[in-house]
Short mmCIF file of C-alpha atoms and ligand atoms in Angstrom, two decimals:
data_model
loop_
_atom_site.label_atom_id
_atom_site.label_comp_id
_atom_site.label_asym_id
_atom_site.label_seq_id
_atom_site.Cartn_x
_atom_site.Cartn_y
_atom_site.Cartn_z
CA MET Z 1 0.04 -0.03 -0.01
CA ASP Z 2 1.07 3.53 -0.58
CA MET Z 3 2.24 5.06 2.60
CA LEU Z 4 -0.86 6.80 3.96
CA ILE Z 5 -0.43 10.29 5.15
CA PHE Z 6 -1.70 10.63 8.67
CA GLU Z 7 -1.72 14.01 10.16
CA LEU Z 8 -0.19 13.56 13.54
CA GLU Z 9 -0.06 16.55 15.86
CA LYS Z 10 2.86 16.22 18.20
CA ASP Z 11 1.62 19.01 20.55
CA SER Z 12 -1.93 17.56 20.89
CA PRO Z 13 -3.04 16.32 24.31
CA LYS Z 14 -4.19 13.17 22.44
CA PRO Z 15 -1.30 10.67 22.47
CA LEU Z 16 0.33 9.93 19.08
CA TYR Z 17 -0.60 6.24 19.12
CA GLU Z 18 -4.29 7.19 19.62
CA GLN Z 19 -4.11 9.68 16.74
CA LEU Z 20 -2.59 7.05 14.50
CA TYR Z 21 -5.02 4.39 15.62
CA ILE Z 22 -8.07 6.70 14.95
CA GLY Z 23 -6.60 7.82 11.55
CA MET Z 24 -6.09 4.19 10.40
CA LYS Z 25 -9.43 2.97 11.76
CA ASN Z 26 -11.30 5.67 9.91
CA ALA Z 27 -9.35 4.95 6.72
CA ILE Z 28 -10.30 1.28 7.03
CA ILE Z 29 -13.97 2.05 7.75
CA HIS Z 30 -14.25 4.54 4.85
CA LYS Z 31 -12.48 2.02 2.54
CA GLN Z 32 -9.58 4.36 1.91
CA ILE Z 33 -7.48 1.23 2.62
CA GLU Z 34 -8.86 -1.77 0.87
CA VAL Z 35 -9.57 -5.11 2.53
CA GLY Z 36 -6.55 -7.45 2.31
CA THR Z 37 -4.03 -4.57 2.05
CA LYS Z 38 -0.75 -5.23 3.82
CA LEU Z 39 0.08 -2.49 6.22
CA PRO Z 40 3.62 -1.09 6.27
CA SER Z 41 5.96 -2.70 8.76
CA LYS Z 42 6.32 -0.99 12.07
CA ARG Z 43 9.87 0.01 11.29
CA LYS Z 44 9.06 1.52 7.91
CA LEU Z 45 6.03 3.46 9.15
CA ALA Z 46 7.99 4.65 12.17
CA GLU Z 47 10.69 6.00 9.90
CA PHE Z 48 8.13 7.51 7.48
CA LEU Z 49 6.15 9.29 10.19
CA ASN Z 50 9.19 10.04 12.25
CA ILE Z 51 7.78 8.53 15.44
CA SER Z 52 8.87 5.66 17.61
CA GLN Z 53 8.20 1.99 16.68
CA THR Z 54 6.52 1.54 20.11
CA THR Z 55 3.88 4.14 19.10
CA ILE Z 56 3.12 2.19 15.95
CA GLU Z 57 3.08 -1.10 17.92
CA ILE Z 58 0.44 0.18 20.32
CA ALA Z 59 -1.77 1.56 17.50
CA TYR Z 60 -1.51 -1.72 15.56
CA GLY Z 61 -2.19 -3.65 18.73
CA GLN Z 62 -5.39 -1.68 19.28
CA LEU Z 63 -6.52 -2.18 15.68
CA LEU Z 64 -5.72 -5.87 16.02
CA SER Z 65 -7.70 -6.32 19.19
CA GLU Z 66 -10.72 -4.56 17.67
CA GLY Z 67 -10.61 -6.77 14.58
CA PHE Z 68 -9.78 -4.07 12.02
CA ILE Z 69 -6.55 -5.84 11.02
CA VAL Z 70 -5.10 -9.41 11.31
CA SER Z 71 -1.61 -10.44 11.92
CA LYS Z 72 0.01 -13.15 9.82
CA PRO Z 73 3.11 -14.38 11.63
CA ARG Z 74 6.36 -13.40 9.96
CA VAL Z 75 4.45 -11.80 7.02
CA GLY Z 76 2.79 -8.69 8.46
CA TYR Z 77 -0.53 -7.00 9.22
CA PHE Z 78 -3.45 -7.05 6.81
CA VAL Z 79 -6.72 -5.11 6.71
CA GLU Z 80 -9.63 -7.33 7.64
CA GLU Z 81 -13.05 -7.59 6.07
CA ILE Z 82 -15.56 -5.88 8.31
CA ASP Z 83 -19.03 -7.48 8.16
CA GLU Z 84 -20.99 -5.29 10.33
CA LEU Z 85 -21.12 -1.51 10.43
CA PRO Z 86 -18.28 -0.66 12.76
CA TYR Z 87 -18.54 2.03 15.33
CA VAL Z 88 -17.96 5.32 13.66
CA GLU Z 89 -16.83 8.28 15.59
CA LYS Z 90 -19.66 10.79 15.47
CA ASP Z 91 -18.99 14.08 13.95
CA GLN Z 92 -19.15 16.82 16.54
CA ILE Z 93 -22.37 18.60 15.80
CA ASP Z 94 -22.98 21.94 17.51
CA VAL Z 95 -26.46 21.37 18.99
CA PRO Z 96 -27.47 24.37 20.96
CA ILE Z 97 -28.43 23.11 24.40
CA GLU Z 98 -30.46 25.35 26.55
CA LEU Z 99 -28.86 25.41 29.95
CA ASP Z 100 -30.89 27.04 32.69
CA HIS Z 101 -28.86 26.74 35.82
CA GLY Z 102 -29.41 30.33 36.72
CA LYS Z 103 -25.97 31.28 35.56
CA SER Z 104 -27.18 33.94 33.22
CA TYR Z 105 -29.23 35.59 35.92
CA GLU Z 106 -27.89 38.43 37.98
CA HIS Z 107 -30.42 37.74 40.73
CA ASN Z 108 -31.99 34.37 41.19
CA PHE Z 109 -34.94 34.04 43.52
CA HIS Z 110 -35.11 30.25 43.21
CA PRO Z 111 -36.58 28.83 46.47
CA GLY Z 112 -34.08 26.01 46.50
CA LYS Z 113 -30.99 28.13 46.71
CA ILE Z 114 -29.15 28.36 50.02
CA ASP Z 115 -26.81 30.85 51.59
CA PRO Z 116 -23.24 29.65 50.89
CA SER Z 117 -21.95 30.12 54.51
CA PHE Z 118 -20.61 26.76 55.51
CA PRO Z 119 -18.06 25.57 58.08
CA PHE Z 120 -15.75 24.11 55.48
CA ALA Z 121 -12.79 23.68 57.85
CA THR Z 122 -14.85 21.65 60.32
CA TRP Z 123 -16.36 19.48 57.64
CA ARG Z 124 -12.90 18.95 56.14
CA LYS Z 125 -11.57 17.82 59.57
CA TYR Z 126 -14.22 15.12 59.77
CA ALA Z 127 -13.66 14.12 56.15
CA LYS Z 128 -9.92 13.81 56.73
CA GLU Z 129 -10.44 11.76 59.83
CA ILE Z 130 -12.75 9.27 58.12
CA PHE Z 131 -10.71 8.80 55.00
CA ASP Z 132 -8.08 6.88 56.87
CA SER Z 133 -6.93 3.26 56.77
CA SER Z 134 -8.56 2.75 60.14
CA SER Z 135 -11.89 3.16 58.36
CA ARG Z 136 -11.12 0.26 56.00
CA GLU Z 137 -14.35 -1.41 56.91
CA LEU Z 138 -16.27 1.48 55.29
CA LEU Z 139 -15.03 0.33 51.87
CA GLN Z 140 -17.47 -2.53 52.12
CA ILE Z 141 -21.11 -2.10 51.33
CA GLY Z 142 -23.13 -0.77 54.30
CA GLU Z 143 -26.58 -1.30 55.69
CA PRO Z 144 -29.38 -0.64 53.21
CA GLN Z 145 -31.17 1.48 55.80
CA GLY Z 146 -28.15 3.71 56.27
CA GLU Z 147 -25.31 3.80 58.83
CA TYR Z 148 -26.57 3.12 62.36
CA VAL Z 149 -24.46 5.97 63.82
CA LEU Z 150 -26.13 8.51 61.55
CA ARG Z 151 -29.57 7.12 62.21
CA SER Z 152 -28.90 7.47 65.99
CA GLU Z 153 -27.83 11.08 65.54
CA ILE Z 154 -30.87 11.80 63.49
CA ALA Z 155 -33.19 10.17 66.13
CA LYS Z 156 -31.61 12.31 68.85
CA TYR Z 157 -31.93 15.49 66.77
CA LEU Z 158 -35.63 14.70 65.94
CA TYR Z 159 -36.41 14.18 69.59
CA GLN Z 160 -34.72 17.41 70.72
CA SER Z 161 -35.91 19.72 67.99
CA ARG Z 162 -39.08 18.21 66.56
CA GLY Z 163 -40.64 16.29 69.45
CA ILE Z 164 -40.41 13.09 67.52
CA VAL Z 165 -39.86 9.93 69.47
CA CYS Z 166 -38.36 7.24 67.27
CA LYS Z 167 -35.73 4.56 67.32
CA PRO Z 168 -32.85 4.46 64.79
CA GLU Z 169 -34.46 1.22 63.55
CA GLN Z 170 -37.33 3.23 62.15
CA ILE Z 171 -35.12 5.56 60.14
CA VAL Z 172 -34.19 5.00 56.50
CA ILE Z 173 -31.58 7.25 54.95
CA GLY Z 174 -31.64 8.03 51.26
CA SER Z 175 -30.24 10.50 48.76
CA GLY Z 176 -33.32 12.67 48.63
CA THR Z 177 -37.10 13.02 48.77
CA GLU Z 178 -37.13 11.88 45.14
CA GLN Z 179 -35.47 8.60 46.07
CA LEU Z 180 -37.39 7.95 49.25
CA LEU Z 181 -40.85 8.74 48.11
CA PRO Z 182 -41.08 5.94 45.55
CA MET Z 183 -39.86 3.59 48.30
CA ILE Z 184 -42.73 4.73 50.56
CA LEU Z 185 -45.19 4.26 47.81
CA ARG Z 186 -44.02 0.69 47.24
CA LEU Z 187 -44.41 -0.02 50.94
CA ILE Z 188 -48.00 1.05 51.08
CA GLU Z 189 -49.08 0.06 47.56
CA HIS Z 190 -52.43 -1.80 47.62
CA ASP Z 191 -53.82 0.28 44.71
CA SER Z 192 -53.11 3.47 46.58
CA LYS Z 193 -54.81 6.68 45.59
CA PHE Z 194 -52.45 9.53 46.21
CA ALA Z 195 -53.58 13.03 47.20
CA LEU Z 196 -51.34 16.09 46.93
CA GLU Z 197 -51.38 19.66 48.09
CA ASN Z 198 -52.29 22.07 45.26
CA PRO Z 199 -50.19 24.22 44.90
CA GLY Z 200 -47.42 21.98 46.17
CA TYR Z 201 -43.84 20.79 45.83
CA SER Z 202 -43.36 20.29 42.14
CA ALA Z 203 -41.15 17.22 42.38
CA ILE Z 204 -43.88 15.13 43.93
CA PRO Z 205 -46.30 14.93 41.01
CA ARG Z 206 -43.30 14.30 38.67
CA ILE Z 207 -42.38 11.32 40.88
CA HIS Z 208 -45.86 10.03 41.12
CA LEU Z 209 -47.33 10.63 37.66
CA LYS Z 210 -49.17 13.83 37.58
CA ASN Z 211 -52.42 12.65 36.06
CA LYS Z 212 -52.98 10.04 38.83
CA ALA Z 213 -52.60 12.33 41.77
CA ILE Z 214 -55.64 13.95 43.35
CA PRO Z 215 -55.10 17.70 43.99
CA ILE Z 216 -56.36 19.08 47.29
CA SER Z 217 -56.71 22.81 47.88
CA VAL Z 218 -54.65 24.74 50.44
CA ASP Z 219 -55.91 27.80 52.29
CA ASP Z 220 -54.52 29.90 55.19
CA ASP Z 221 -54.95 26.92 57.54
CA GLY Z 222 -53.07 24.59 55.23
CA LEU Z 223 -54.54 21.56 53.46
CA VAL Z 224 -58.32 21.62 53.22
CA VAL Z 225 -59.02 18.29 54.93
CA ASP Z 226 -62.78 18.49 54.18
CA GLU Z 227 -61.87 18.25 50.52
CA LEU Z 228 -59.61 15.28 51.10
CA GLU Z 229 -62.41 13.51 52.92
CA GLU Z 230 -64.54 13.74 49.81
CA THR Z 231 -62.05 11.84 47.66
CA ASP Z 232 -61.23 8.14 47.62
CA ALA Z 233 -57.50 8.89 48.29
CA ASN Z 234 -55.85 6.71 50.94
CA ILE Z 235 -52.46 8.49 51.02
CA VAL Z 236 -51.83 12.15 51.38
CA TYR Z 237 -48.53 14.01 50.95
CA ILE Z 238 -48.44 17.14 53.04
CA THR Z 239 -46.01 19.86 54.29
CA PRO Z 240 -47.85 20.77 57.54
CA SER Z 241 -45.19 22.89 59.33
CA HIS Z 242 -44.64 25.23 56.37
CA GLN Z 243 -46.79 24.47 53.35
CA PHE Z 244 -44.80 24.53 50.15
CA PRO Z 245 -45.11 27.03 48.50
CA THR Z 246 -47.87 29.04 50.31
CA GLY Z 247 -46.16 28.98 53.73
CA ALA Z 248 -49.43 28.14 55.53
CA VAL Z 249 -49.18 26.18 58.81
CA LEU Z 250 -51.68 23.40 59.19
CA SER Z 251 -53.99 24.52 62.00
CA ALA Z 252 -54.47 22.52 65.16
CA ALA Z 253 -58.09 21.72 64.17
CA ARG Z 254 -57.01 20.44 60.77
CA ARG Z 255 -54.20 18.36 62.32
CA THR Z 256 -56.69 16.50 64.47
CA GLN Z 257 -59.09 16.17 61.57
CA LEU Z 258 -56.35 14.76 59.32
CA LEU Z 259 -55.12 12.26 61.90
CA LYS Z 260 -58.73 11.14 62.42
CA TRP Z 261 -59.23 10.74 58.69
CA ALA Z 262 -56.10 8.53 58.60
CA SER Z 263 -57.23 6.38 61.52
CA LYS Z 264 -60.49 5.47 59.78
CA ASP Z 265 -58.94 2.87 57.43
CA THR Z 266 -56.04 0.48 57.74
CA ASN Z 267 -54.53 1.43 54.40
CA ARG Z 268 -54.62 5.20 55.01
CA TYR Z 269 -51.32 7.03 55.51
CA ILE Z 270 -50.08 10.59 55.82
CA ILE Z 271 -46.65 11.42 54.38
CA GLU Z 272 -45.38 14.40 56.35
CA ASP Z 273 -42.64 16.35 54.56
CA ASP Z 274 -40.88 18.49 57.19
CA TYR Z 275 -38.36 19.89 54.73
CA ASP Z 276 -37.44 23.29 56.22
CA SER Z 277 -38.83 23.29 59.77
CA GLU Z 278 -35.46 24.44 61.14
CA PHE Z 279 -36.12 27.92 59.96
CA ARG Z 280 -38.91 29.77 61.72
CA TYR Z 281 -38.27 33.37 62.60
CA ILE Z 282 -41.26 34.33 64.70
CA GLY Z 283 -42.80 32.30 67.44
CA LYS Z 284 -41.99 28.76 68.41
CA PRO Z 285 -41.16 25.97 65.97
CA ILE Z 286 -44.28 24.13 64.77
CA PRO Z 287 -44.28 20.63 66.23
CA ALA Z 288 -44.30 17.78 63.80
CA LEU Z 289 -47.62 16.02 63.05
CA GLN Z 290 -45.81 12.74 63.63
CA GLY Z 291 -45.46 13.66 67.37
CA LEU Z 292 -49.32 13.76 67.68
CA ASP Z 293 -49.92 10.45 65.86
CA ARG Z 294 -51.01 7.56 68.11
CA ASN Z 295 -52.06 5.16 65.33
CA ASN Z 296 -48.90 4.63 63.27
CA LYS Z 297 -50.36 6.64 60.42
CA VAL Z 298 -47.65 9.17 59.77
CA ILE Z 299 -44.62 8.52 57.64
CA TYR Z 300 -42.33 11.39 58.44
CA MET Z 301 -39.67 12.61 55.99
CA SER Z 302 -37.11 15.34 56.15
CA THR Z 303 -33.90 16.32 54.50
CA PHE Z 304 -30.57 18.02 55.00
CA THR Z 305 -31.10 19.88 51.68
CA LYS Z 306 -32.16 23.20 53.41
CA SER Z 307 -30.35 22.76 56.70
CA LEU Z 308 -26.96 21.88 55.25
CA MET Z 309 -26.85 21.84 51.47
CA PRO Z 310 -28.86 20.44 48.61
CA SER Z 311 -25.74 18.91 47.03
CA LEU Z 312 -25.08 16.62 49.97
CA ARG Z 313 -28.03 14.44 48.94
CA VAL Z 314 -29.07 13.17 52.32
CA ALA Z 315 -32.68 12.88 53.39
CA TYR Z 316 -34.47 10.41 55.59
CA ILE Z 317 -37.80 8.91 56.56
CA VAL Z 318 -39.12 7.71 59.88
CA LEU Z 319 -41.33 4.66 59.34
CA PRO Z 320 -44.19 3.77 61.72
CA ASN Z 321 -43.41 0.47 63.49
CA THR Z 322 -46.22 -1.22 61.57
CA LEU Z 323 -44.31 -0.77 58.31
CA LEU Z 324 -40.91 -2.01 59.47
CA GLN Z 325 -41.38 -5.62 58.69
CA LYS Z 326 -42.62 -4.91 55.19
CA TYR Z 327 -39.67 -2.51 54.69
CA LYS Z 328 -37.25 -5.23 55.67
CA GLU Z 329 -38.87 -7.80 53.33
CA THR Z 330 -39.03 -5.44 50.40
CA PHE Z 331 -35.87 -3.40 50.64
CA SER Z 332 -33.16 -5.43 52.41
CA TYR Z 333 -31.79 -6.30 48.93
CA TYR Z 334 -31.22 -2.69 48.00
CA SER Z 335 -28.05 -0.78 48.85
CA SER Z 336 -28.12 2.65 50.44
CA THR Z 337 -28.08 5.50 47.99
CA VAL Z 338 -25.78 7.60 50.21
CA PRO Z 339 -22.01 6.86 50.35
CA ARG Z 340 -20.99 5.45 53.74
CA PHE Z 341 -18.07 7.90 54.17
CA ASP Z 342 -20.46 10.86 53.75
CA GLN Z 343 -22.82 9.33 56.27
CA HIS Z 344 -20.04 9.09 58.83
CA ILE Z 345 -18.83 12.62 58.22
CA LEU Z 346 -22.32 13.88 58.82
CA ALA Z 347 -22.84 11.66 61.90
CA ASN Z 348 -19.67 12.91 63.54
CA PHE Z 349 -20.48 16.49 62.60
CA MET Z 350 -23.84 16.11 64.34
CA LYS Z 351 -22.49 14.18 67.35
CA ASP Z 352 -20.02 16.98 68.24
CA GLY Z 353 -22.75 19.63 68.13
CA HIS Z 354 -21.76 21.32 64.88
CA PHE Z 355 -25.04 20.74 63.18
CA ALA Z 356 -26.94 22.58 65.97
CA LYS Z 357 -24.38 25.37 65.83
CA HIS Z 358 -24.67 25.62 62.06
CA LEU Z 359 -28.46 25.81 62.26
CA ASN Z 360 -28.27 28.65 64.82
CA ARG Z 361 -25.92 30.52 62.58
CA MET Z 362 -27.98 30.00 59.45
CA ARG Z 363 -31.20 30.89 61.21
CA LYS Z 364 -29.71 34.32 61.96
CA ILE Z 365 -28.44 34.76 58.37
CA TYR Z 366 -31.86 33.80 56.84
CA ARG Z 367 -33.79 35.86 59.39
CA LYS Z 368 -31.77 38.90 58.42
CA LYS Z 369 -32.41 38.31 54.69
CA HIS Z 370 -36.08 37.59 55.34
CA ASP Z 371 -36.54 40.74 57.39
CA LYS Z 372 -34.75 42.89 54.79
CA LEU Z 373 -36.94 41.51 52.02
CA ILE Z 374 -40.17 41.97 53.93
CA TYR Z 375 -39.11 45.50 55.02
CA THR Z 376 -38.18 46.50 51.49
CA ILE Z 377 -41.46 45.25 50.02
CA SER Z 378 -43.74 46.67 52.71
CA THR Z 379 -41.96 50.03 52.87
CA PHE Z 380 -41.67 50.75 49.17
CA TYR Z 381 -44.30 48.64 47.48
CA PRO Z 382 -47.24 48.49 49.93
CA ASN Z 383 -49.65 47.28 47.21
CA VAL Z 384 -47.63 44.06 46.75
CA THR Z 385 -49.13 41.38 48.96
CA ILE Z 386 -46.86 39.16 50.98
CA LYS Z 387 -47.79 35.62 52.08
CA GLY Z 388 -45.95 32.80 53.73
CA ASP Z 389 -43.47 34.93 55.62
CA HIS Z 390 -41.94 34.23 59.10
CA ALA Z 391 -40.38 30.96 58.05
CA GLY Z 392 -38.31 29.02 55.50
CA MET Z 393 -36.29 30.44 52.69
CA HIS Z 394 -38.96 31.89 50.43
CA ILE Z 395 -42.10 34.03 50.47
CA LEU Z 396 -45.02 34.47 48.06
CA ILE Z 397 -45.84 37.88 46.59
CA SER Z 398 -48.90 38.87 44.60
CA VAL Z 399 -48.60 41.92 42.39
CA PRO Z 400 -51.38 44.26 41.25
CA LEU Z 401 -50.75 43.84 37.52
CA ASN Z 402 -52.87 42.69 34.58
CA GLU Z 403 -50.20 40.70 32.73
CA THR Z 404 -49.93 36.92 33.09
CA GLU Z 405 -47.43 35.25 35.31
CA SER Z 406 -45.47 33.97 32.31
CA GLU Z 407 -45.35 37.42 30.72
CA LEU Z 408 -44.03 38.81 33.98
CA LYS Z 409 -41.52 36.01 34.35
CA GLN Z 410 -40.24 36.77 30.85
CA LYS Z 411 -39.91 40.53 31.70
CA ALA Z 412 -37.93 39.63 34.82
CA SER Z 413 -35.80 37.25 32.82
CA ASN Z 414 -35.02 40.01 30.28
CA ALA Z 415 -33.81 42.03 33.26
CA LYS Z 416 -31.65 39.02 34.26
CA ILE Z 417 -33.84 38.17 37.29
CA ALA Z 418 -35.27 34.65 37.82
CA VAL Z 419 -38.67 34.49 39.55
CA TYR Z 420 -40.96 31.49 39.87
CA PRO Z 421 -44.72 31.79 39.23
CA VAL Z 422 -46.92 29.88 41.68
CA SER Z 423 -48.60 28.33 38.57
CA GLU Z 424 -45.49 26.21 38.09
CA TYR Z 425 -46.41 24.48 41.36
CA GLN Z 426 -49.94 23.61 40.56
CA ILE Z 427 -51.24 20.24 39.38
CA LYS Z 428 -54.70 21.71 38.70
CA PRO Z 429 -54.92 25.39 37.67
CA LEU Z 430 -55.91 27.70 40.52
CA ASN Z 431 -57.37 31.15 40.18
CA TYR Z 432 -55.16 33.56 42.06
CA ARG Z 433 -56.66 37.00 42.00
CA GLN Z 434 -53.28 38.51 41.10
CA PRO Z 435 -50.14 37.14 39.48
CA THR Z 436 -48.25 35.38 42.28
CA PHE Z 437 -44.58 34.47 42.55
CA LEU Z 438 -42.25 32.57 44.85
CA LEU Z 439 -39.36 34.73 45.96
CA GLY Z 440 -36.60 32.55 47.44
CA PHE Z 441 -34.15 34.70 49.32
CA GLY Z 442 -31.71 32.03 50.55
CA GLY Z 443 -29.25 32.38 47.70
CA ILE Z 444 -29.33 36.21 47.34
CA PRO Z 445 -26.55 37.96 49.29
CA PHE Z 446 -27.90 40.14 52.08
CA GLU Z 447 -26.49 43.33 50.62
CA LYS Z 448 -28.17 42.70 47.27
CA ILE Z 449 -31.68 41.94 48.45
CA ASP Z 450 -33.05 45.42 48.17
CA LYS Z 451 -31.31 46.07 44.88
CA ALA Z 452 -32.66 42.86 43.39
CA LEU Z 453 -36.16 43.65 44.56
CA HIS Z 454 -36.06 47.23 43.23
CA LEU Z 455 -34.82 45.99 39.90
CA LEU Z 456 -37.61 43.44 39.75
CA MET Z 457 -40.29 45.98 40.58
CA THR Z 458 -38.85 48.44 38.06
CA CYS Z 459 -38.94 45.88 35.23
CA TRP Z 460 -42.54 45.20 36.11
CA GLY Z 461 -43.36 48.92 36.19
CA ILE Z 462 -44.27 48.97 39.84
CA LYS Z 463 -43.26 52.30 41.26
CA LYS Z 464 -41.76 52.98 44.66
CA THR Z 465 -44.12 54.88 46.95
CA SER Z 466 -41.35 56.48 48.96
CA GLU Z 467 -37.67 57.06 48.61
CA GLU Z 468 -35.01 55.51 50.81
CA ASN Z 469 -33.49 58.03 53.14
C1 PLP N 1 -41.26 20.67 49.91
C2 PLP N 1 -39.92 20.15 49.69
N1 PLP N 1 -39.60 18.89 50.10
C3 PLP N 1 -38.32 18.36 49.98
C4 PLP N 1 -37.30 19.15 49.42
C5 PLP N 1 -35.96 18.57 49.28
O1 PLP N 1 -35.85 17.49 48.53
P1 PLP N 1 -34.48 16.61 48.49
O2 PLP N 1 -34.30 16.00 49.83
O3 PLP N 1 -34.74 15.59 47.38
O4 PLP N 1 -33.38 17.54 48.16
C6 PLP N 1 -37.57 20.41 48.95
C7 PLP N 1 -36.54 21.19 48.29
O5 PLP N 1 -36.61 22.22 47.78
C8 PLP N 1 -38.89 20.92 49.08
O6 PLP N 1 -39.21 22.19 48.69
#
């Protein structure tokens, strides 16, 4: 065969043998080298291309092992017949991919963003300690339910801060609400009919097939239990301490009514999502519904997503004793979705009191941001209605404008501000009197809160009623 010219780039990060191998492979695939052709000897090709014989040897070896060429002892290498369509390197096509990670926004009011204050040095100390040969055992697969030490710490924390009495044996650790919810649904199957808050946490209907879930309205006292009672649902997902996204707290009367509803049938259950109960700025923390339950009807779930970081991917559920046996039968074959080392770092961090310290610190930070946001709205834009304040990391605002929520979202986006219409959290359309948005303040730096809000109002054409002094 004529000596093929392969363009080899000596400065490329791609090794020479790989460039040669790809060049020859493509030439064979595209029939630029015919079947049966004898390839030049390693020595000749090395001289011709001015590269080492070893490089040629590796490239030929790769072609040989993939069946593009054959070796005839003491004769040389020959191009093989290829029956099937070989793998062809795809041309790089520039497909525009829309990335919406908030990077292009100057101010992002996403309710899931947290303040980036974090005790890195302390966390690093625990990480360093655990990644040590004395932790060899942690290289093996752990308990499906999660590490016992972490479950013990969570049980202690739940007792002290949420009034929940449970044993570590009832706790299952998983990498998020999204991973744990399907597990719960499998545990309580028997043709379950699932009811959801409307509006509600948008991940839930996605997990559970939107069209099958029964939407239940929410008012200032939380979930409308009367409405639930009229359906044939046997499971309800609810955020009683701080309804997502309206911020309503489930009233005492509704709590009793809901627990009564659940106790009326053996297959009825309440899934209580206590996702951000750590952050309440006025009054006492709202006790968990689980603490009131005497009939094993509440499956409690919570997460470290708000209290530590969403990227940690650690959440947990507390199962009623009556579901433990079924859990063991169904799930003991599954492995935990959270790495063991991470579980130990978190457990040690909690054991030494750093979690409680972190929460106290974060509560102060979020309270300051919350107060600043509420102050700015109520001082300068009194005709903007605020709902769901005093807790968590977001509020709801309703604005006196005639445009639709999506038109206003677009206007904000044009001004590089991300806001989230409440309609994005509905499974059945609701008629809000005015366009309503979630404003998450967790991720906005304190000193930018007023600026971000003024910019938002300006782009919507809402005028300040007074000037800052
Ligand atoms: C209502 C609600 N539940 C749970 C979560 C957290 O889910 P995960 O534990 O999967 O991060 C969030 C996060 O924003 C939420 O808003």
